[in-house]
mmCIF file of C-alpha atoms in Angstrom:
data_model
loop_
_atom_site.group_PDB
_atom_site.id
_atom_site.type_symbol
_atom_site.label_atom_id
_atom_site.label_comp_id
_atom_site.label_asym_id
_atom_site.label_seq_id
_atom_site.Cartn_x
_atom_site.Cartn_y
_atom_site.Cartn_z
ATOM 1 C CA MET A 1 28.538 -23.296 17.674
ATOM 2 C CA ARG A 2 27.606 -19.810 19.629
ATOM 3 C CA ARG A 3 29.516 -17.608 16.482
ATOM 4 C CA THR A 4 26.473 -19.617 14.197
ATOM 5 C CA GLN A 5 24.025 -19.573 16.231
ATOM 6 C CA GLY A 6 24.639 -15.668 17.294
ATOM 7 C CA LEU A 7 25.061 -15.319 13.474
ATOM 8 C CA ALA A 8 21.456 -17.432 12.789
ATOM 9 C CA ALA A 9 19.860 -14.713 15.940
ATOM 10 C CA VAL A 10 21.016 -11.507 13.471
ATOM 11 C CA VAL A 11 20.094 -12.858 10.386
ATOM 12 C CA GLY A 12 16.564 -13.663 12.057
ATOM 13 C CA LEU A 13 16.504 -10.505 13.270
ATOM 14 C CA VAL A 14 17.312 -8.783 10.601
ATOM 15 C CA MET A 15 14.857 -10.716 8.285
ATOM 16 C CA VAL A 16 12.246 -9.189 10.675
ATOM 17 C CA VAL A 17 13.338 -5.825 11.463
ATOM 18 C CA VAL A 18 13.652 -5.256 7.572
ATOM 19 C CA ALA A 19 11.056 -7.087 6.079
ATOM 20 C CA LEU A 20 9.422 -3.881 4.488
ATOM 21 C CA GLY A 21 13.395 -2.240 4.257
ATOM 22 C CA PHE A 22 12.752 0.554 1.611
ATOM 23 C CA GLU A 23 15.425 3.353 -0.618
ATOM 24 C CA VAL A 24 14.207 6.086 -1.611
ATOM 25 C CA GLY A 25 16.062 6.867 -5.361
ATOM 26 C CA ALA A 26 16.097 10.284 -6.554
ATOM 27 C CA ALA A 27 16.789 13.051 -4.273
ATOM 28 C CA ASP A 28 13.070 14.702 -5.718
ATOM 29 C CA ARG A 29 11.432 11.091 -4.402
ATOM 30 C CA ASP A 30 9.787 10.539 -8.173
ATOM 31 C CA SER A 31 10.177 6.605 -7.114
ATOM 32 C CA VAL A 32 11.651 4.155 -4.029
ATOM 33 C CA SER A 33 13.713 1.052 -4.931
ATOM 34 C CA PRO A 34 12.302 -1.732 -2.612
ATOM 35 C CA LEU A 35 12.444 -5.246 -2.118
ATOM 36 C CA LEU A 36 10.575 -6.983 -0.011
ATOM 37 C CA TYR A 37 12.186 -10.284 2.129
ATOM 38 C CA VAL A 38 9.801 -12.834 2.972
ATOM 39 C CA TRP A 39 10.407 -14.589 6.474
ATOM 40 C CA GLY A 40 11.474 -18.234 5.268
ATOM 41 C CA THR A 41 13.258 -16.830 2.129
ATOM 42 C CA VAL A 42 16.432 -16.584 0.902
ATOM 43 C CA LYS A 43 16.070 -14.101 -2.225
ATOM 44 C CA PRO A 44 14.103 -10.892 -2.031
ATOM 45 C CA ILE A 45 11.420 -10.040 -3.837
ATOM 46 C CA ASN A 46 11.686 -7.332 -5.737
ATOM 47 C CA LEU A 47 8.918 -4.744 -5.703
ATOM 48 C CA THR A 48 9.740 -2.416 -8.761
ATOM 49 C CA ALA A 49 9.753 -5.363 -11.312
ATOM 50 C CA VAL A 50 6.478 -6.814 -10.084
ATOM 51 C CA GLY A 51 4.985 -3.478 -9.579
ATOM 52 C CA GLN A 52 5.854 -2.633 -13.323
ATOM 53 C CA GLN A 53 4.279 -6.032 -14.222
ATOM 54 C CA LEU A 54 0.976 -5.298 -12.395
ATOM 55 C CA ALA A 55 0.721 -1.417 -14.241
ATOM 56 C CA ALA A 56 1.060 -3.128 -17.481
ATOM 57 C CA GLN A 57 -2.111 -4.821 -16.413
ATOM 58 C CA LEU A 58 -3.796 -1.802 -16.186
ATOM 59 C CA THR A 59 -6.491 -0.998 -19.167
ATOM 60 C CA PRO A 60 -9.412 1.422 -19.688
ATOM 61 C CA ASP A 61 -11.733 -0.506 -18.079
ATOM 62 C CA LYS A 62 -9.873 -2.340 -15.325
ATOM 63 C CA GLY A 63 -7.465 -0.137 -13.274
ATOM 64 C CA PHE A 64 -6.774 -2.039 -10.351
ATOM 65 C CA ALA A 65 -4.027 -5.176 -9.877
ATOM 66 C CA GLU A 66 -2.678 -6.645 -7.149
ATOM 67 C CA GLN A 67 -0.696 -9.281 -6.700
ATOM 68 C CA THR A 68 -0.423 -11.427 -3.077
ATOM 69 C CA LEU A 69 3.437 -11.392 -1.486
ATOM 70 C CA GLU A 70 3.047 -12.925 1.890
ATOM 71 C CA VAL A 71 0.186 -14.202 4.045
ATOM 72 C CA SER A 72 1.243 -15.239 7.588
ATOM 73 C CA SER A 73 -1.822 -15.712 10.278
ATOM 74 C CA ALA A 74 -0.485 -12.160 11.383
ATOM 75 C CA TYR A 75 -0.624 -10.277 8.247
ATOM 76 C CA THR A 76 -0.989 -10.191 4.610
ATOM 77 C CA HIS A 77 1.218 -8.192 1.604
ATOM 78 C CA LEU A 78 -0.427 -7.091 -1.101
ATOM 79 C CA LEU A 79 1.644 -5.120 -4.280
ATOM 80 C CA VAL A 80 -1.330 -3.370 -5.720
ATOM 81 C CA ALA A 81 -1.076 -0.907 -9.211
ATOM 82 C CA VAL A 82 -3.967 1.637 -9.091
ATOM 83 C CA ASN A 83 -4.935 5.016 -11.473
ATOM 84 C CA ILE A 84 -8.665 4.942 -10.379
ATOM 85 C CA SER A 85 -10.045 6.810 -7.367
ATOM 86 C CA ILE A 86 -11.823 3.939 -4.939
ATOM 87 C CA PRO A 87 -14.917 5.745 -3.399
ATOM 88 C CA CYS A 88 -16.422 5.555 0.171
ATOM 89 C CA HIS A 89 -15.567 2.055 1.973
ATOM 90 C CA TRP A 90 -13.921 0.744 4.637
ATOM 91 C CA HIS A 91 -12.184 -2.630 5.676
ATOM 92 C CA PRO A 92 -12.700 -4.860 8.820
ATOM 93 C CA THR A 93 -8.387 -4.874 9.466
ATOM 94 C CA THR A 94 -5.744 -2.167 9.687
ATOM 95 C CA ALA A 95 -4.360 -1.606 6.701
ATOM 96 C CA SER A 96 -0.796 0.061 6.421
ATOM 97 C CA MET A 97 0.235 1.241 2.991
ATOM 98 C CA THR A 98 3.684 2.803 1.734
ATOM 99 C CA VAL A 99 3.725 4.249 -1.878
ATOM 100 C CA LEU A 100 6.533 3.185 -3.934
ATOM 101 C CA SER A 101 5.588 5.248 -7.146
ATOM 102 C CA GLY A 102 3.326 7.694 -8.347
ATOM 103 C CA ARG A 103 0.987 9.455 -6.197
ATOM 104 C CA TYR A 104 -2.144 8.480 -3.899
ATOM 105 C CA PHE A 105 -4.535 10.477 -1.353
ATOM 106 C CA PHE A 106 -6.937 9.445 1.360
ATOM 107 C CA HIS A 107 -9.712 11.555 2.730
ATOM 108 C CA VAL A 108 -11.337 9.970 5.500
ATOM 109 C CA PRO A 109 -14.493 12.173 7.152
ATOM 110 C CA TYR A 110 -12.486 12.843 10.531
ATOM 111 C CA GLN A 111 -9.776 14.703 8.444
ATOM 112 C CA ALA A 112 -10.084 18.356 7.271
ATOM 113 C CA GLU A 113 -8.401 18.000 3.835
ATOM 114 C CA ARG A 114 -7.167 14.659 2.007
ATOM 115 C CA VAL A 115 -3.843 13.423 2.954
ATOM 116 C CA GLU A 116 -2.020 13.361 -0.579
ATOM 117 C CA LEU A 117 1.247 10.602 0.019
ATOM 118 C CA GLY A 118 3.976 10.096 -2.764
ATOM 119 C CA PRO A 119 7.188 7.713 -2.894
ATOM 120 C CA GLY A 120 8.121 6.219 0.322
ATOM 121 C CA ASP A 121 4.755 7.904 2.123
ATOM 122 C CA ARG A 122 3.221 5.649 4.107
ATOM 123 C CA TYR A 123 -0.303 5.823 5.958
ATOM 124 C CA VAL A 124 -2.477 3.341 7.974
ATOM 125 C CA THR A 125 -6.150 3.669 7.802
ATOM 126 C CA PRO A 126 -7.349 1.704 11.247
ATOM 127 C CA ALA A 127 -9.832 -1.055 11.248
ATOM 128 C CA THR A 128 -13.659 -0.240 10.353
ATOM 129 C CA SER A 129 -12.288 3.578 9.550
ATOM 130 C CA ARG A 130 -14.609 4.691 6.691
ATOM 131 C CA HIS A 131 -12.556 6.556 3.841
ATOM 132 C CA ALA A 132 -11.753 7.041 0.261
ATOM 133 C CA GLU A 133 -8.740 6.813 -1.809
ATOM 134 C CA GLY A 134 -7.169 6.811 -5.348
ATOM 135 C CA ALA A 135 -4.526 7.139 -7.616
ATOM 136 C CA ILE A 136 -3.820 11.238 -8.048
ATOM 137 C CA VAL A 137 -3.763 11.070 -12.189
ATOM 138 C CA THR A 138 -2.748 14.079 -14.145
ATOM 139 C CA ASN A 139 -2.304 12.375 -17.244
ATOM 140 C CA PRO A 140 -3.526 8.753 -18.595
ATOM 141 C CA ASN A 141 -0.060 6.858 -18.130
ATOM 142 C CA ASP A 142 -0.056 7.872 -14.516
ATOM 143 C CA VAL A 143 -0.373 4.619 -12.277
ATOM 144 C CA THR A 144 0.197 4.511 -8.617
ATOM 145 C CA VAL A 145 2.077 1.098 -6.467
ATOM 146 C CA PHE A 146 1.946 0.886 -3.422
ATOM 147 C CA LEU A 147 2.980 -2.002 -0.817
ATOM 148 C CA LEU A 148 -0.574 -3.018 1.300
ATOM 149 C CA ARG A 149 -0.246 -4.466 4.416
ATOM 150 C CA TRP A 150 -3.270 -6.262 6.351
ATOM 151 C CA THR A 151 -3.466 -6.442 9.635
ATOM 152 C CA PRO A 152 -4.526 -8.842 10.772
ATOM 153 C CA ALA A 153 -3.966 -11.075 7.831
ATOM 154 C CA ALA A 154 -7.224 -10.658 5.609
ATOM 155 C CA GLY A 155 -8.294 -12.462 2.314
ATOM 156 C CA PRO A 156 -9.682 -10.815 -1.421
ATOM 157 C CA ASN A 157 -13.240 -9.766 0.085
ATOM 158 C CA ASN A 158 -11.704 -6.977 2.795
ATOM 159 C CA THR A 159 -13.794 -3.878 1.228
ATOM 160 C CA ILE A 160 -17.317 -3.178 2.148
ATOM 161 C CA TYR A 161 -18.306 0.188 0.321
ATOM 162 C CA VAL A 162 -20.829 2.174 2.103
ATOM 163 C CA ASP A 163 -23.179 4.950 0.690
ATOM 164 C CA PRO A 164 -20.341 7.952 -0.274
ATOM 165 C CA LYS A 165 -22.053 10.426 2.051
ATOM 166 C CA GLN A 166 -20.806 8.628 5.112
ATOM 167 C CA CYS A 167 -17.119 10.183 4.116
ATOM 168 C CA VAL A 168 -18.789 13.667 3.931
ATOM 169 C CA TYR A 169 -15.986 14.601 1.501
ATOM 170 C CA GLN A 170 -16.313 17.352 -1.226
ATOM 171 C CA GLU A 171 -13.146 17.870 -2.855
ATOM 172 C CA ASP A 172 -12.303 21.389 -3.328
ATOM 173 C CA SER A 173 -12.011 22.367 -7.178
ATOM 174 C CA SER A 174 -9.825 25.267 -6.099
ATOM 175 C CA LYS A 175 -6.380 22.777 -5.644
#
């Protein structure tokens, strides 16, 4: 009995601790081979496969695709594929993201330069923080896939677009 209780406690702890377990793939960090363990399930979600399905949905007219993976009272997990830039906006909730493949950027007004992210990199945008973001695209087939966590949980209309002047950002053309 005691051994079973101990095993259940360890399994429960592992499910919480590894809720976002990522293995960095290649040494050059071109991709990440992730699994998302959803609380209360035995089988993990293969984010690579779901990301590929989302990337296949992108077209010249649709540069953004997402799938909700998990919703609780405390947070929402989404998987997102994108090949566009998203203009100045903010969210009423905190957004935490981890890039799984591709390259992505963030720019917030209080930072002098934009932050560029690659596979395995994480970035947190505090609630109500104005920012611009997007995929770094060098050819038409470039797609960035990332895991997004809204805290607290958020619905689909969690983005409030604002005047781009509020982001006070001009891309440095010398880069």
